[in-house]
XYZ file of C-alpha atoms in Angstrom:
784
model
C -61.280 -26.913 -17.827
C -61.128 -24.711 -14.555
C -61.965 -21.496 -16.701
C -65.353 -22.951 -17.880
C -66.614 -23.741 -14.670
C -69.530 -21.510 -13.594
C -69.613 -20.775 -9.796
C -72.798 -19.452 -8.160
C -74.456 -19.708 -4.888
C -72.853 -20.282 -1.315
C -71.744 -23.776 -2.594
C -69.821 -21.826 -5.580
C -68.225 -19.347 -3.253
C -67.174 -22.228 -1.038
C -65.545 -24.418 -4.028
C -63.850 -21.148 -5.264
C -62.323 -20.406 -2.061
C -60.975 -24.387 -1.987
C -59.675 -23.777 -5.406
C -57.941 -20.456 -4.366
C -56.383 -22.122 -1.385
C -55.518 -25.268 -3.401
C -53.749 -23.049 -5.775
C -51.835 -20.824 -3.180
C -50.469 -24.169 -1.343
C -49.320 -25.326 -4.796
C -47.615 -21.809 -5.583
C -45.776 -21.955 -2.048
C -44.606 -25.634 -2.711
C -43.100 -24.828 -6.097
C -41.926 -21.236 -4.807
C -40.135 -22.972 -1.786
C -38.659 -25.553 -4.167
C -37.661 -23.271 -6.643
C -35.854 -20.859 -3.886
C -34.257 -24.021 -2.483
C -32.711 -24.916 -6.015
C -31.656 -21.577 -6.776
C -29.939 -21.232 -3.315
C -28.089 -24.387 -4.034
C -27.099 -23.121 -7.573
C -25.453 -19.959 -6.074
C -23.887 -21.657 -3.226
C -20.440 -19.919 -2.587
C -17.347 -21.676 -3.478
C -15.191 -19.699 -0.857
C -14.781 -18.130 2.354
C -13.830 -14.316 2.221
C -12.393 -12.090 4.964
C -11.026 -8.830 4.946
C -9.008 -6.749 7.383
C -7.221 -3.442 7.749
C -5.056 -1.909 10.630
C -3.128 1.193 10.987
C 0.748 0.728 10.440
C 1.683 4.464 10.426
C 4.872 4.077 12.839
C 7.128 6.745 14.208
C 6.095 10.289 12.769
C 9.498 11.990 13.781
C 13.253 11.485 13.843
C 13.272 8.286 11.780
C 14.876 8.248 8.228
C 12.134 7.293 5.532
C 12.585 4.198 3.583
C 13.071 4.472 -0.253
C 15.255 7.346 -1.460
C 18.134 6.441 0.614
C 18.491 10.094 1.589
C 20.049 10.630 5.192
C 18.290 14.155 5.347
C 14.844 12.945 4.586
C 13.733 12.541 8.252
C 9.887 11.919 9.188
C 8.412 15.080 10.866
C 4.657 14.599 10.448
C 2.049 12.938 8.647
C 0.061 13.535 5.455
C -2.091 10.617 5.715
C -1.734 7.406 7.694
C -0.452 3.965 6.442
C -2.536 0.939 6.707
C -1.986 -3.008 6.138
C -5.012 -4.407 4.483
C -5.589 -8.198 3.844
C -7.706 -10.560 2.441
C -8.281 -14.213 3.209
C -9.813 -16.824 0.624
C -10.495 -20.135 1.575
C -12.405 -23.011 0.177
C -15.933 -23.469 1.724
C -15.383 -27.236 2.189
C -14.277 -28.430 5.527
C -10.409 -28.555 5.608
C -10.195 -26.849 2.299
C -7.018 -24.823 1.441
C -6.763 -20.952 2.155
C -4.454 -18.291 0.922
C -3.784 -14.964 2.907
C -2.427 -11.905 0.804
C -1.367 -8.604 3.004
C -0.827 -5.520 1.224
C 1.336 -2.864 3.129
C 1.292 1.027 2.878
C 5.208 0.315 3.234
C 8.394 0.757 0.833
C 8.427 -3.260 0.640
C 8.185 -6.323 2.700
C 11.012 -7.095 5.112
C 12.010 -10.808 5.523
C 12.475 -10.246 9.394
C 9.142 -8.833 9.445
C 7.792 -11.950 7.757
C 9.418 -14.405 9.876
C 8.067 -12.595 13.147
C 4.533 -12.384 11.919
C 4.445 -16.253 10.782
C 5.843 -17.111 14.107
C 2.900 -15.065 15.866
C 0.586 -16.686 13.497
C 1.854 -20.182 14.433
C 1.397 -19.549 17.949
C -2.312 -18.630 17.324
C -3.510 -20.792 14.534
C -0.998 -23.501 14.404
C -0.556 -24.529 10.753
C -3.504 -22.783 9.079
C -1.112 -19.709 8.025
C 2.425 -20.402 7.035
C 4.998 -19.437 4.737
C 3.660 -21.372 1.964
C 0.343 -19.664 1.939
C 0.768 -16.139 3.500
C 2.128 -13.175 1.119
C 3.162 -9.912 2.746
C 3.711 -7.297 -0.023
C 4.487 -3.731 0.073
C 3.261 -0.709 -2.361
C 6.537 0.867 -2.783
C 5.739 4.262 -1.014
C 9.006 6.304 -0.348
C 7.720 8.216 2.484
C 7.145 5.742 5.376
C 9.700 5.155 8.090
C 12.670 2.830 7.569
C 14.749 0.916 9.872
C 12.655 -2.435 9.453
C 14.848 -4.599 7.296
C 17.337 -6.819 8.673
C 20.118 -6.459 5.968
C 22.711 -3.630 6.685
C 22.167 -2.416 3.361
C 18.862 -1.422 3.845
C 19.110 0.244 7.178
C 22.251 2.410 6.822
C 20.645 5.652 6.300
C 18.236 4.968 9.322
C 21.025 4.835 11.586
C 20.506 0.999 11.790
C 17.325 -1.049 13.220
C 14.405 1.150 14.379
C 12.376 -1.034 16.656
C 9.260 0.947 16.571
C 9.172 0.721 12.674
C 9.607 -3.013 13.228
C 7.101 -3.484 15.952
C 4.180 -1.374 14.406
C 4.410 -3.402 11.294
C 4.495 -6.871 13.058
C 1.606 -5.797 15.056
C -0.240 -4.398 12.495
C -0.040 -7.292 10.066
C -0.815 -9.787 12.575
C -3.772 -7.762 13.743
C -5.154 -7.260 10.053
C -4.803 -11.134 9.435
C -6.712 -11.786 12.522
C -9.517 -9.209 11.422
C -9.707 -11.034 8.132
C -9.608 -14.481 9.985
C -12.502 -13.583 12.001
C -14.320 -11.942 9.162
C -14.426 -15.034 6.970
C -17.906 -15.560 5.500
C -19.586 -17.237 2.319
C -18.953 -15.279 -0.542
C -17.726 -14.699 -4.235
C -14.990 -13.232 -6.029
C -15.152 -11.664 -9.375
C -12.076 -10.860 -11.433
C -11.732 -7.788 -13.917
C -8.964 -6.265 -16.289
C -8.618 -2.952 -17.902
C -5.919 -0.286 -18.989
C -4.992 2.636 -17.267
C -2.879 4.968 -19.766
C -1.866 7.826 -17.891
C -0.365 6.651 -14.604
C 2.982 5.583 -15.304
C 5.813 6.106 -17.950
C 9.226 4.191 -18.261
C 12.083 6.069 -16.470
C 14.619 4.041 -18.157
C 13.530 3.755 -21.874
C 17.123 3.330 -23.509
C 17.430 -0.085 -21.288
C 13.969 -1.099 -22.408
C 14.951 -0.383 -26.160
C 17.868 -2.892 -25.786
C 15.432 -5.832 -25.575
C 14.823 -7.507 -28.955
C 12.717 -5.614 -31.316
C 10.740 -8.799 -32.205
C 9.548 -8.771 -28.373
C 9.144 -5.242 -27.876
C 6.815 -4.892 -31.128
C 4.120 -7.280 -29.402
C 3.447 -4.676 -26.873
C 1.718 -1.316 -27.455
C 3.806 0.303 -24.757
C 7.101 0.393 -22.838
C 5.338 -0.055 -19.453
C 2.350 -2.448 -18.524
C -0.855 -0.434 -18.358
C -3.182 -3.203 -17.073
C -4.788 -3.070 -13.971
C -6.117 -6.462 -12.742
C -9.010 -6.203 -9.837
C -10.283 -8.847 -7.492
C -13.929 -7.875 -6.035
C -14.994 -9.516 -2.898
C -18.689 -10.194 -2.537
C -20.139 -11.389 0.831
C -23.320 -13.451 0.405
C -25.269 -11.543 2.802
C -23.873 -8.148 2.701
C -22.792 -7.584 -0.924
C -19.393 -5.805 -1.867
C -16.994 -5.666 0.939
C -13.555 -5.003 -0.723
C -11.470 -5.046 -3.673
C -7.610 -5.732 -4.097
C -5.979 -4.587 -7.501
C -2.530 -4.771 -8.878
C -1.158 -2.170 -11.386
C 2.442 -0.913 -12.078
C 3.753 2.584 -10.950
C 6.276 3.520 -8.550
C 5.479 5.136 -5.204
C 7.688 8.064 -5.703
C 5.035 11.027 -6.456
C 6.118 12.437 -3.248
C 9.793 13.603 -3.590
C 13.161 12.894 -1.618
C 12.920 16.295 0.051
C 9.284 15.267 1.518
C 9.161 14.580 5.292
C 5.627 13.776 5.769
C 4.468 10.069 6.241
C 2.470 9.415 3.207
C 1.021 6.215 1.497
C 2.057 8.093 -1.789
C -0.332 7.620 -4.853
C -1.517 3.956 -4.156
C -2.098 4.652 -0.654
C -4.089 7.915 -1.690
C -5.872 5.836 -4.037
C -7.034 3.385 -1.282
C -8.275 5.948 0.790
C -10.195 7.752 -1.898
C -11.908 4.288 -2.791
C -12.556 3.313 0.747
C -14.136 6.812 1.320
C -15.891 6.624 -1.981
C -17.602 3.272 -0.802
C -18.528 4.454 2.736
C -20.085 7.635 1.458
C -22.220 5.738 -1.165
C -23.143 2.877 1.515
C -24.246 5.957 3.799
C -26.346 7.816 1.134
C -28.094 4.781 -0.337
C -28.273 2.687 3.145
C -26.414 -0.286 4.237
C -29.053 -2.665 2.647
C -28.820 -1.342 -0.744
C -25.337 -0.271 -0.851
C -24.091 -3.339 -2.779
C -26.717 -2.919 -5.826
C -26.621 0.852 -5.715
C -22.742 1.153 -6.065
C -22.852 -0.801 -9.182
C -24.305 1.904 -11.294
C -22.695 4.650 -9.392
C -20.924 7.718 -11.164
C -17.526 8.055 -9.797
C -16.874 11.594 -11.180
C -20.226 12.687 -8.935
C -18.720 11.250 -5.871
C -17.386 13.669 -3.550
C -13.958 11.930 -1.460
C -14.310 13.661 1.848
C -16.752 12.301 4.457
C -18.874 14.584 6.225
C -20.507 15.372 9.665
C -23.612 14.267 10.995
C -25.576 16.213 13.613
C -25.579 19.473 11.499
C -27.349 22.261 13.027
C -28.988 24.669 10.450
C -27.771 28.053 10.955
C -27.509 31.475 9.020
C -24.258 33.000 7.835
C -24.449 35.552 10.686
C -25.279 33.086 13.138
C -22.270 30.779 12.260
C -19.824 33.845 12.182
C -21.245 35.232 15.668
C -20.899 31.779 16.979
C -17.410 31.373 15.849
C -16.161 34.600 17.038
C -17.152 33.714 20.751
C -15.153 30.433 20.774
C -11.493 30.912 22.028
C -8.539 28.576 22.003
C -8.938 25.923 25.070
C -5.251 25.982 26.250
C -3.821 22.432 26.834
C -4.947 19.771 29.242
C -4.633 16.243 30.228
C -6.056 13.707 28.058
C -5.845 9.940 27.359
C -4.382 7.759 24.632
C -7.930 6.237 24.493
C -9.216 9.703 23.681
C -7.308 10.173 20.379
C -8.566 6.779 19.199
C -12.384 7.696 20.092
C -12.138 10.823 18.193
C -10.844 9.450 14.897
C -13.208 10.141 11.818
C -12.599 6.742 10.531
C -14.083 4.186 12.756
C -14.706 0.700 12.041
C -17.642 0.789 9.694
C -20.288 -1.805 10.698
C -23.973 -2.283 11.231
C -24.243 -5.355 13.271
C -21.999 -7.840 11.834
C -21.414 -6.083 8.636
C -17.387 -5.950 7.688
C -15.677 -2.858 6.799
C -15.078 -2.002 3.193
C -11.480 -2.700 2.354
C -9.633 -1.482 -0.689
C -5.934 -2.137 -1.737
C -3.915 -1.016 -4.606
C -1.041 -3.358 -4.891
C 2.130 -3.144 -6.461
C 3.466 -5.329 -9.512
C 6.395 -5.136 -11.970
C 7.185 -1.452 -11.377
C 10.904 -1.610 -11.687
C 11.072 1.004 -14.411
C 8.057 2.753 -14.213
C 7.454 6.200 -12.728
C 4.484 7.997 -11.894
C 6.236 11.405 -13.044
C 4.607 11.335 -16.295
C 5.356 14.624 -17.328
C 8.932 13.407 -18.113
C 12.321 14.130 -16.604
C 13.949 18.021 -16.880
C 16.942 19.489 -15.900
C 16.297 21.825 -12.831
C 18.952 24.180 -14.077
C 17.748 24.754 -17.468
C 14.345 23.281 -17.736
C 15.502 21.022 -20.675
C 14.646 17.522 -20.913
C 17.426 15.301 -19.439
C 19.768 13.210 -21.552
C 17.926 10.338 -22.901
C 20.627 7.603 -22.389
C 21.720 8.485 -19.196
C 19.339 10.835 -17.346
C 21.748 13.654 -16.836
C 22.371 17.340 -17.213
C 25.672 18.263 -18.351
C 26.811 15.188 -17.238
C 25.422 15.461 -13.693
C 22.659 13.124 -12.690
C 21.815 15.268 -9.664
C 20.245 17.836 -11.595
C 17.786 15.343 -13.595
C 14.240 15.142 -11.911
C 11.083 13.591 -13.176
C 7.862 15.788 -12.931
C 4.303 14.585 -11.814
C 1.120 15.806 -13.332
C 0.733 18.391 -10.683
C 4.558 19.897 -10.684
C 6.003 21.457 -9.033
C 3.343 20.442 -6.234
C 4.200 17.088 -4.884
C 1.180 16.595 -3.142
C -1.069 17.533 -6.127
C 0.872 14.837 -8.213
C 0.273 12.317 -5.401
C -3.401 13.000 -5.524
C -3.734 13.070 -9.344
C -2.244 9.657 -9.810
C -4.085 8.328 -6.985
C -7.250 9.607 -8.473
C -6.372 7.895 -11.607
C -5.869 4.635 -10.164
C -8.849 5.006 -7.961
C -11.273 6.121 -10.939
C -9.950 2.895 -13.060
C -10.421 0.768 -9.977
C -14.138 2.046 -9.423
C -14.873 1.407 -13.255
C -13.358 -2.056 -12.723
C -15.372 -2.683 -9.936
C -18.703 -1.588 -11.080
C -18.306 -3.642 -14.301
C -16.692 -6.727 -13.137
C -18.828 -9.860 -14.172
C -16.198 -12.639 -14.503
C -16.695 -15.053 -11.533
C -13.467 -16.479 -9.943
C -14.059 -20.427 -10.017
C -11.980 -23.391 -8.879
C -9.676 -24.438 -6.295
C -7.275 -22.800 -3.956
C -3.888 -23.557 -3.784
C -0.180 -22.556 -3.254
C 3.261 -23.478 -3.673
C 6.518 -21.691 -1.871
C 10.086 -22.347 -1.789
C 13.184 -20.755 -0.627
C 16.404 -20.425 -3.050
C 19.773 -19.571 -2.483
C 20.084 -16.985 -5.439
C 23.827 -16.303 -4.630
C 24.934 -19.642 -6.606
C 21.538 -20.900 -8.492
C 22.424 -23.102 -11.249
C 20.346 -21.869 -14.313
C 19.746 -23.986 -17.585
C 19.587 -21.649 -20.620
C 19.245 -23.907 -23.583
C 22.124 -26.470 -23.552
C 24.041 -23.876 -21.299
C 24.135 -23.859 -17.589
C 25.075 -20.810 -15.884
C 25.130 -19.389 -12.368
C 23.689 -16.480 -10.443
C 26.273 -14.460 -8.333
C 26.507 -13.285 -4.775
C 24.706 -10.061 -4.411
C 26.198 -6.658 -5.751
C 25.392 -3.451 -6.881
C 27.000 -1.377 -9.512
C 27.998 2.131 -9.947
C 24.597 3.459 -11.534
C 23.167 2.360 -8.436
C 24.565 5.433 -6.662
C 23.347 7.728 -9.442
C 19.624 6.991 -8.469
C 16.934 7.495 -10.777
C 14.935 10.444 -12.436
C 12.503 9.830 -9.498
C 15.397 10.491 -6.919
C 18.730 11.294 -8.239
C 21.777 10.384 -6.334
C 23.805 12.603 -4.285
C 27.087 11.558 -5.947
C 28.226 12.386 -9.416
C 27.868 8.673 -10.925
C 26.224 8.537 -14.245
C 23.608 5.935 -15.090
C 25.140 3.513 -17.612
C 28.821 4.132 -16.313
C 30.871 1.024 -17.235
C 34.302 2.479 -16.177
C 36.021 0.397 -13.576
C 36.271 2.838 -11.043
C 38.466 2.274 -7.932
C 36.629 1.444 -4.679
C 38.382 0.046 -1.948
C 36.616 1.495 0.981
C 34.607 -1.717 2.153
C 35.290 -4.647 0.027
C 37.075 -5.410 -3.290
C 35.430 -8.172 -5.150
C 37.330 -10.988 -6.248
C 37.877 -12.245 -9.923
C 35.194 -14.713 -9.907
C 32.587 -12.165 -8.544
C 33.951 -9.628 -11.234
C 33.457 -12.105 -13.817
C 30.077 -13.562 -12.752
C 28.492 -9.757 -12.526
C 30.054 -8.746 -15.683
C 29.175 -6.236 -17.271
C 28.270 -4.666 -13.998
C 31.086 -2.477 -12.400
C 30.828 -3.375 -8.697
C 30.312 -0.595 -6.365
C 29.481 -2.484 -3.187
C 29.964 -6.116 -3.126
C 27.082 -6.692 -0.684
C 26.633 -10.257 -0.833
C 30.186 -11.028 0.348
C 29.966 -8.295 3.153
C 29.210 -9.911 6.369
C 30.253 -7.536 9.188
C 28.923 -6.666 11.606
C 26.424 -8.941 9.663
C 24.761 -9.960 6.390
C 24.628 -6.810 4.158
C 22.261 -8.577 1.620
C 20.024 -11.373 1.439
C 21.018 -14.659 -0.259
C 18.105 -16.782 0.261
C 14.605 -15.697 -1.112
C 11.135 -16.890 -1.090
C 9.108 -17.513 -4.353
C 5.532 -18.245 -3.938
C 2.467 -19.116 -6.211
C -1.045 -18.339 -4.954
C -4.019 -19.820 -6.946
C -7.691 -18.750 -6.313
C -9.543 -20.390 -9.175
C -8.193 -19.017 -12.476
C -6.313 -16.241 -10.743
C -2.637 -16.861 -10.093
C -0.473 -14.416 -7.928
C 3.308 -14.846 -8.359
C 4.785 -13.416 -4.920
C 8.293 -12.004 -5.791
C 10.737 -10.279 -3.368
C 11.794 -7.821 -5.610
C 10.875 -5.017 -8.444
C 10.741 -6.620 -11.844
C 11.129 -4.346 -14.857
C 8.364 -4.230 -17.312
C 9.930 -6.550 -19.828
C 11.120 -8.783 -16.919
C 7.757 -9.162 -15.317
C 6.058 -9.934 -18.949
C 8.603 -12.724 -19.610
C 8.068 -14.144 -15.832
C 4.039 -13.957 -16.246
C 4.194 -15.514 -20.112
C 6.232 -18.434 -18.814
C 4.314 -19.216 -15.918
C 1.151 -19.078 -17.991
C 2.490 -21.210 -20.863
C 3.308 -23.790 -17.925
C -0.047 -23.760 -16.532
C -2.117 -23.836 -19.713
C 0.087 -26.585 -21.722
C -0.083 -29.157 -19.069
C -2.500 -31.310 -20.849
C -4.879 -30.862 -17.762
C -8.092 -28.789 -17.875
C -7.021 -26.879 -14.645
C -6.338 -24.012 -16.724
C -7.144 -22.336 -20.009
C -6.143 -19.340 -21.811
C -8.409 -17.143 -19.500
C -5.980 -17.834 -16.632
C -5.285 -14.365 -14.983
C -1.654 -14.244 -13.930
C -0.326 -11.212 -11.715
C 2.918 -10.502 -10.141
C 2.893 -9.085 -6.481
C 6.276 -7.204 -6.369
C 8.177 -6.451 -3.049
C 6.573 -9.344 -1.351
C 7.913 -11.338 1.640
C 11.392 -9.971 1.569
C 13.194 -7.264 -0.416
C 16.229 -7.967 -2.907
C 16.097 -4.925 -5.125
C 15.623 -5.176 -8.857
C 15.109 -7.777 -11.668
C 15.917 -6.774 -15.460
C 16.234 -8.635 -18.591
C 19.571 -9.851 -19.361
C 19.414 -7.032 -22.275
C 18.559 -4.278 -19.946
C 21.129 -5.435 -17.504
C 23.896 -4.928 -20.274
C 22.950 -1.202 -20.274
C 23.326 -0.706 -16.602
C 20.940 1.787 -15.903
C 19.898 2.084 -12.304
C 17.758 -1.197 -12.410
C 20.238 -3.161 -14.087
C 22.832 -2.104 -11.437
C 20.585 -2.721 -8.911
C 19.957 -6.115 -10.042
C 21.730 -8.142 -7.438
C 22.650 -11.591 -8.479
C 23.998 -10.829 -12.160
C 22.996 -11.066 -15.533
C 20.958 -14.341 -15.143
C 18.924 -13.435 -12.235
C 15.644 -13.378 -14.268
C 16.376 -16.609 -15.994
C 16.695 -18.094 -12.407
C 13.150 -16.799 -11.572
C 11.820 -18.025 -14.659
C 13.233 -21.415 -14.140
C 11.994 -21.611 -10.338
C 8.476 -20.521 -11.034
C 7.938 -22.899 -13.645
C 8.834 -25.736 -11.477
C 6.481 -24.275 -8.897
C 3.803 -23.978 -11.467
C 4.237 -27.452 -12.635
C 3.833 -28.909 -9.204
C 0.859 -26.768 -8.722
C -0.721 -28.531 -11.789
C 0.408 -32.075 -10.794
C -0.495 -31.670 -7.124
C 3.045 -32.477 -6.070
C 4.823 -31.092 -2.841
C 7.992 -28.754 -3.207
C 10.660 -28.920 -0.868
C 11.040 -26.050 1.340
C 14.445 -25.244 0.478
C 17.183 -23.502 2.977
C 15.757 -21.155 5.465
C 16.522 -17.564 5.512
C 18.394 -16.096 8.603
C 16.896 -14.498 11.571
C 19.065 -11.566 12.271
C 16.964 -9.848 15.006
C 19.375 -10.388 17.991
C 22.364 -9.215 15.857
C 20.734 -5.482 15.102
C 22.170 -2.357 15.938
C 20.269 0.822 16.563
C 22.051 4.159 16.605
C 18.803 6.421 16.528
C 18.920 8.277 19.873
C 15.698 7.761 22.206
C 13.426 10.442 23.320
C 15.019 11.922 26.561
C 12.264 14.197 27.561
C 9.783 16.879 26.363
C 9.299 20.066 27.925
C 7.756 23.635 27.238
C 8.677 27.134 28.274
C 8.077 28.331 31.925
C 4.028 28.994 32.140
C 3.483 27.165 29.067
C 1.428 23.783 28.928
C 1.537 21.038 26.279
C -1.215 21.679 23.961
C -1.354 25.205 24.425
C -1.167 27.353 21.235
C 1.960 28.877 19.883
C 0.169 30.488 16.707
C -3.274 30.676 16.716
C -5.966 30.802 13.794
C -6.786 34.566 13.095
C -9.329 36.279 14.861
C -12.680 35.998 13.331
C -11.296 33.925 10.498
C -13.421 32.903 7.632
C -12.333 29.969 5.534
C -13.824 29.244 2.063
C -14.012 25.979 0.138
C -10.004 25.423 -1.115
C -8.490 27.678 1.433
C -5.951 26.774 4.194
C -6.359 27.457 7.656
C -3.502 26.634 10.331
C -2.655 26.473 13.748
C 0.653 26.042 15.768
C 0.737 24.266 19.237
C 3.248 23.596 21.731
C 3.812 19.847 21.264
C 6.079 16.684 22.424
C 7.764 13.919 20.311
C 5.377 11.826 18.304
C 7.668 8.883 19.230
C 6.476 8.842 22.732
C 3.025 7.403 21.287
C 2.509 6.467 17.789
C -1.357 7.068 18.278
C -1.782 3.786 16.267
C -5.597 3.742 15.042
C -5.917 7.222 16.713
C -4.919 10.836 15.592
C -2.463 13.578 16.380
C -4.665 16.094 14.624
C -8.453 16.521 14.280
C -10.757 19.248 12.673
C -14.017 19.355 14.839
C -17.212 21.034 14.059
C -19.306 22.441 16.400
C -22.916 21.065 16.718
C -24.305 24.505 18.313
C -24.031 23.611 21.960
C -21.660 24.629 24.590
C -18.537 23.163 23.938
C -20.251 20.553 21.756
C -18.070 19.290 19.149
C -17.811 16.300 16.504
C -14.923 15.056 14.704
C -14.939 16.180 11.024
C -11.403 15.536 9.544
C -8.198 13.755 11.021
C -4.603 13.073 10.245
C -5.829 10.246 7.973
C -7.493 12.724 5.522
C -5.753 13.988 2.481
C -6.916 17.558 3.044
C -5.000 17.860 6.328
C -1.394 17.886 6.917
C 0.104 17.461 10.613
C 3.873 18.929 10.698
C 5.896 18.562 13.937
C 9.186 20.333 14.319
C 11.632 21.124 17.065
C 14.077 24.301 17.049
C 17.168 21.775 17.119
C 18.008 18.111 17.177
C 18.871 18.425 20.797
C 16.126 20.735 22.093
C 13.378 19.366 24.194
C 10.944 21.915 22.991
C 8.710 21.163 19.846
C 5.856 22.454 17.596
C 3.016 20.540 15.984
C 1.245 22.519 13.153
C -2.085 21.531 11.874
C -2.799 22.536 8.277
C -6.373 22.011 6.785
C -7.524 22.890 3.461
C -11.299 22.855 3.604
C -12.508 20.699 0.666
C -15.236 21.131 -1.486
C -17.506 18.810 0.785
C -17.188 20.682 3.846
C -20.370 21.714 5.591
C -20.444 25.489 6.400
C -20.391 25.856 10.062
C -18.080 26.665 13.053
C -14.873 24.538 13.313
C -11.490 24.345 15.279
C -8.357 22.537 15.062
C -7.279 20.121 17.730
C -3.925 18.485 18.608
C -3.296 15.339 20.462
C 0.093 14.337 21.755
C 2.160 12.536 24.444
C 5.069 14.141 26.526
C 7.920 12.254 28.122
C 9.289 13.616 31.422
C 13.037 13.135 32.302
C 12.206 10.281 34.631
C 10.478 8.422 31.732
C 6.690 8.593 32.667
C 4.521 9.691 29.363
C 1.478 12.054 29.889
C -0.998 12.350 27.322
C -2.310 15.772 26.598
C -4.708 17.727 24.267
C -5.593 21.475 23.265
C -7.812 23.194 20.658
C -7.372 26.374 18.499
C -9.652 29.214 18.405
C -12.756 28.487 16.236
C -13.274 29.899 12.728
C -16.000 29.752 10.263
C -16.495 27.750 6.888
C -18.612 29.065 4.305
């Protein structure tokens, strides 16, 4: 044995060195072989790529999409809207791929989807098509409207709004391009967990009409499950996450006029900032492992300014008192983009972290978890009809931050964010298997549906009277009660024929939209349905808002179809999620039993009482084709109505200021020698111009800057994509060419003590059509 050999003298030393060298060589050979085997063992099954792009749109004059309230006109920004995308491709050459885009928008639009696909076809050929691309909306009710092609959905926006449409098509395309160019070897983890306090059922009387035996299978009358995908780059570690959870984007009320991603947009902003801060604190090289054990409750959401110059309190105050407002001066559109706080987060080729909070079967789920109350008495609303003394207009849901809708948005967003971080950190189940997809267009106005031994049909689209009553999240403006079954007379637009009345029964038809064709289609007939498969994760893309129980029935039916096929493709561990409001929009889907009650959701189930059965039938066919490898007929193509669109929104004619005043000049300045403490708000008002002249896409209208101590030396600290900053725009009257921009900033707990100022960017249009960019800054103030 080697251990028994006695080595001595020079010869012994030479033999000892030779022995050590031999063992070192053997160790290196074994190590290399081991590492090689290990590398082969963890070789990625997927290529993954993520992307994100600004889709905020016009922040003035445009009606917001969601509440159908003609008085809800955009007049500023709460925080910006974004499109976020992931692409997953099989690692093998020629392998299949899927792309999923999540929009901070009320819903997807058929015409937007059509035009995005045309652009992708021109750029990539058949790599991205209607079959494998899903475009989904989070259902915020605080984004610009006018981007759908059917009349029903653009009446309150005075028709089609080209800016709203263009910013979505451009943003989605750029997001997918980013994700495509970011494709790299990586892995995916999936995790699920319950979030109990971010949604309640807003139509409980309808839910209770579902069979008792079915209801008792579930602990709650809304889905509490969040399903999260965690994307991990082989080299860089975690690069993003997408999750699906059911709650409406109605934390912001029907009277809000600031563009906002509502609670899901806020959650996405919080999580991306969280990751960026942790990566910054721990270093890019260690961010991946360090984040796995971080305490979300210790994380401060707001990012901070570098280049901090230590100063005493007296020095800060003295420095602040010496800096006055700048007055307006010319700028460029590029300057706004370069001053944004959030630039692309990269070191070398490291992709930005992208986090999306997607929508699922939210049809009857409200984020206003404190319940619905009468605004005149403070008492709970009527249980069956959500009315107060017979009037629906008085019944409003209350969020957890009531009466502050911004605080309610923050709280519901924060709850989703914290649950997502928990699932992100604890994710351990690796996604394994193939990538696949199936897609089909179906004419839902006349679909034959087999239920047992009976064949029934869906109907042309129609909306019932309870649609006009609205919901507790946004009551209607007319005295229609939820659950109204009386056959009221309405002959304003079109009287439905007897066949339609019978088909839609027991819905009393208010608007027979499926049969209204002037000046063009009022509602869709042809809808897309789609299944995306990534290993054991199956995403069902639906073009509507499914109620809680409707979503459960669809998921269960597809899961049974996948797992009972007799193949080894899927087992009981398959994760089936619904992506709501995807690829187009066709309002609601309830169960047959909920439809009979005719609450808002039932009245908005367009294609009659058998709509859900039609979806289940057709999705089971897609699932069967997915398992068997069979192709699916494309079905009838939806119409392209872009050339028929009518827009009645007046253009910006011109902007002007009073004599002697420049754009960007201060109208109301920060108080002299102002000192702001954490949690306090400071504001300044500037002479401004209409935000529609330049949307400042990937830029900002508002900035909080911090002095670095030098002469006119400032760094950006917060912008109009920050939850703590609000950009408000106003004009004295609708025909006035004068306007003001007010920047309000509430100093967050993470704000660094120092000297700050508020800065506005804008673009003014002359009478002859030229657009000139400008900027201006307030006097400085102290943050302690």
